[in-house]
mmCIF file of C-alpha atoms in Angstrom:
data_model
loop_
_atom_site.group_PDB
_atom_site.id
_atom_site.type_symbol
_atom_site.label_atom_id
_atom_site.label_comp_id
_atom_site.label_asym_id
_atom_site.label_seq_id
_atom_site.Cartn_x
_atom_site.Cartn_y
_atom_site.Cartn_z
ATOM 1 C CA ASP A 1 -13.019 9.722 -25.755
ATOM 2 C CA ILE A 2 -10.263 8.194 -28.355
ATOM 3 C CA PHE A 3 -7.293 8.260 -25.689
ATOM 4 C CA ARG A 4 -9.257 7.172 -22.747
ATOM 5 C CA ARG A 5 -10.583 4.260 -24.810
ATOM 6 C CA ILE A 6 -6.717 2.704 -24.944
ATOM 7 C CA VAL A 7 -5.420 4.127 -21.933
ATOM 8 C CA ASP A 8 -8.374 2.974 -19.410
ATOM 9 C CA PRO A 9 -8.360 -1.113 -19.247
ATOM 10 C CA TYR A 10 -4.798 -0.094 -17.655
ATOM 11 C CA LYS A 11 -6.081 1.670 -14.656
ATOM 12 C CA GLY A 12 -4.140 1.006 -11.747
ATOM 13 C CA LYS A 13 -0.434 1.164 -13.415
ATOM 14 C CA ILE A 14 1.829 3.504 -13.753
ATOM 15 C CA VAL A 15 1.368 4.581 -18.033
ATOM 16 C CA PHE A 16 4.005 5.174 -19.951
ATOM 17 C CA VAL A 17 2.686 6.166 -23.345
ATOM 18 C CA ASP A 18 4.737 6.555 -26.620
ATOM 19 C CA PHE A 19 3.817 8.071 -29.761
ATOM 20 C CA TRP A 20 5.790 6.905 -32.692
ATOM 21 C CA ALA A 21 6.359 6.124 -36.131
ATOM 22 C CA THR A 22 8.188 3.709 -38.333
ATOM 23 C CA SER A 23 9.391 6.213 -40.337
ATOM 24 C CA CYS A 24 10.901 7.744 -37.164
ATOM 25 C CA GLY A 25 14.268 7.065 -36.593
ATOM 26 C CA PRO A 26 14.503 8.694 -33.467
ATOM 27 C CA CYS A 27 11.103 6.601 -32.423
ATOM 28 C CA ARG A 28 12.505 3.227 -33.230
ATOM 29 C CA ALA A 29 15.968 4.109 -31.684
ATOM 30 C CA GLY A 30 14.214 5.286 -28.122
ATOM 31 C CA ILE A 31 12.244 2.227 -28.371
ATOM 32 C CA ASN A 32 14.954 -0.256 -29.150
ATOM 33 C CA GLY A 33 17.024 1.479 -26.397
ATOM 34 C CA MET A 34 14.190 1.315 -23.596
ATOM 35 C CA LYS A 35 13.879 -2.657 -23.743
ATOM 36 C CA SER A 36 16.163 -3.345 -20.997
ATOM 37 C CA VAL A 37 13.635 -0.686 -19.037
ATOM 38 C CA ARG A 38 11.002 -2.620 -20.448
ATOM 39 C CA GLU A 39 12.253 -5.747 -19.396
ATOM 40 C CA LYS A 40 12.913 -4.636 -15.827
ATOM 41 C CA PHE A 41 9.612 -3.473 -15.354
ATOM 42 C CA LYS A 42 7.962 -6.578 -16.681
ATOM 43 C CA ASN A 43 6.145 -8.111 -13.635
ATOM 44 C CA ARG A 44 5.193 -4.263 -11.783
ATOM 45 C CA ASP A 45 2.522 -2.091 -12.106
ATOM 46 C CA VAL A 46 3.687 -0.146 -15.399
ATOM 47 C CA ALA A 47 2.157 -0.460 -18.874
ATOM 48 C CA PHE A 48 3.919 0.443 -21.620
ATOM 49 C CA VAL A 49 1.644 1.989 -24.734
ATOM 50 C CA PHE A 50 2.952 2.101 -28.179
ATOM 51 C CA ILE A 51 0.384 4.421 -30.464
ATOM 52 C CA THR A 52 0.916 5.029 -34.371
ATOM 53 C CA ASP A 53 -0.767 5.807 -37.242
ATOM 54 C CA GLU A 54 -1.795 3.961 -40.265
ATOM 55 C CA LYS A 55 -0.548 6.337 -42.388
ATOM 56 C CA SER A 56 3.163 6.793 -40.887
ATOM 57 C CA SER A 57 3.078 3.231 -40.424
ATOM 58 C CA PRO A 58 2.357 1.124 -42.511
ATOM 59 C CA LEU A 59 2.059 -2.597 -41.743
ATOM 60 C CA GLU A 60 4.122 -4.564 -43.324
ATOM 61 C CA ALA A 61 6.952 -2.173 -41.396
ATOM 62 C CA TYR A 62 4.953 -1.838 -38.041
ATOM 63 C CA ASP A 63 4.692 -5.973 -38.102
ATOM 64 C CA ALA A 64 8.291 -5.737 -38.750
ATOM 65 C CA PHE A 65 9.569 -3.567 -36.120
ATOM 66 C CA MET A 66 7.150 -4.273 -33.576
ATOM 67 C CA LYS A 67 7.038 -8.381 -33.632
ATOM 68 C CA ASP A 68 10.048 -8.410 -30.685
ATOM 69 C CA VAL A 69 8.682 -5.247 -28.472
ATOM 70 C CA GLU A 70 7.159 -6.211 -25.372
ATOM 71 C CA GLY A 71 4.105 -3.591 -24.416
ATOM 72 C CA TYR A 72 0.560 -2.507 -25.799
ATOM 73 C CA LYS A 73 0.671 -1.704 -29.156
ATOM 74 C CA TYR A 74 -2.440 0.556 -31.160
ATOM 75 C CA ARG A 75 -1.959 1.439 -34.962
ATOM 76 C CA ILE A 76 -4.646 3.634 -35.224
ATOM 77 C CA PRO A 77 -6.573 5.451 -38.439
ATOM 78 C CA GLU A 78 -4.574 9.134 -39.591
ATOM 79 C CA SER A 79 -7.459 11.030 -38.489
ATOM 80 C CA ASP A 80 -7.539 9.487 -34.245
ATOM 81 C CA TYR A 81 -4.018 10.072 -33.977
ATOM 82 C CA ASN A 82 -4.490 13.494 -35.273
ATOM 83 C CA TYR A 83 -6.911 14.003 -32.799
ATOM 84 C CA LEU A 84 -4.046 12.918 -30.221
ATOM 85 C CA ARG A 85 -2.049 15.187 -32.082
ATOM 86 C CA GLU A 86 -4.055 18.445 -30.769
ATOM 87 C CA LEU A 87 -5.137 17.285 -27.625
ATOM 88 C CA PHE A 88 -1.202 16.734 -26.434
ATOM 89 C CA HIS A 89 -0.463 19.743 -28.453
ATOM 90 C CA PHE A 90 2.564 17.969 -30.683
ATOM 91 C CA ASP A 91 4.270 18.314 -33.854
ATOM 92 C CA GLY A 92 7.343 16.199 -33.212
ATOM 93 C CA ILE A 93 7.890 12.392 -32.395
ATOM 94 C CA PRO A 94 8.700 10.867 -30.749
ATOM 95 C CA ARG A 95 6.517 12.385 -27.733
ATOM 96 C CA TYR A 96 6.119 10.937 -24.259
ATOM 97 C CA VAL A 97 3.298 10.740 -21.965
ATOM 98 C CA ILE A 98 3.040 9.458 -18.448
ATOM 99 C CA LEU A 99 -0.029 8.913 -16.529
ATOM 100 C CA ASP A 100 -0.585 7.673 -12.962
ATOM 101 C CA ARG A 101 -2.801 4.854 -11.480
ATOM 102 C CA GLU A 102 -5.508 6.749 -11.627
ATOM 103 C CA GLY A 103 -5.127 7.706 -15.369
ATOM 104 C CA LYS A 104 -4.261 11.030 -14.505
ATOM 105 C CA VAL A 105 -1.805 12.596 -16.955
ATOM 106 C CA LEU A 106 0.957 13.427 -14.521
ATOM 107 C CA ASP A 107 3.324 15.062 -18.122
ATOM 108 C CA ASP A 108 2.198 15.213 -21.325
ATOM 109 C CA ASN A 109 5.840 16.001 -22.840
ATOM 110 C CA TYR A 110 7.772 13.778 -20.618
ATOM 111 C CA ASN A 111 11.799 14.111 -20.948
ATOM 112 C CA GLY A 112 13.500 12.075 -17.921
ATOM 113 C CA THR A 113 14.867 9.406 -16.808
ATOM 114 C CA LEU A 114 12.460 6.941 -17.264
ATOM 115 C CA GLU A 115 13.631 4.251 -14.834
ATOM 116 C CA VAL A 116 14.594 6.627 -11.751
ATOM 117 C CA ASP A 117 11.248 8.322 -12.622
ATOM 118 C CA LEU A 118 8.984 5.044 -12.480
ATOM 119 C CA GLU A 119 10.846 3.402 -9.370
ATOM 120 C CA ARG A 120 9.834 6.333 -7.623
ATOM 121 C CA LEU A 121 6.299 7.020 -8.916
ATOM 122 C CA LEU A 122 5.811 2.985 -8.185
ATOM 123 C CA LYS A 123 6.561 3.559 -4.620
ATOM 124 C CA GLU A 124 3.987 7.133 -4.629
#
């Protein structure tokens, strides 16, 4: 239910979900490193969704880091985030999940070449 409330508004688009935290160096590097991909797909049917929790991403650090990041941003209670960690069976972040246009999970542990895979999914 928590996850559906977040991603349902983007039905009709390919959804790239990034579970991350401001306290995670690789997470921040990944978000910064994907800036050109987000720009390339900005006006196409792709939604970039960033989900973190209040404990791992204190508000001041969160606001400072995310102010220039394009995408849909969710900073949720730790209990909700822990539920999503259980749902997708992960302990480490960053963790990437890709959904198809109907909101079905295509890959709940994505580790591919995002630009190539988004092009392919948009053609399907």
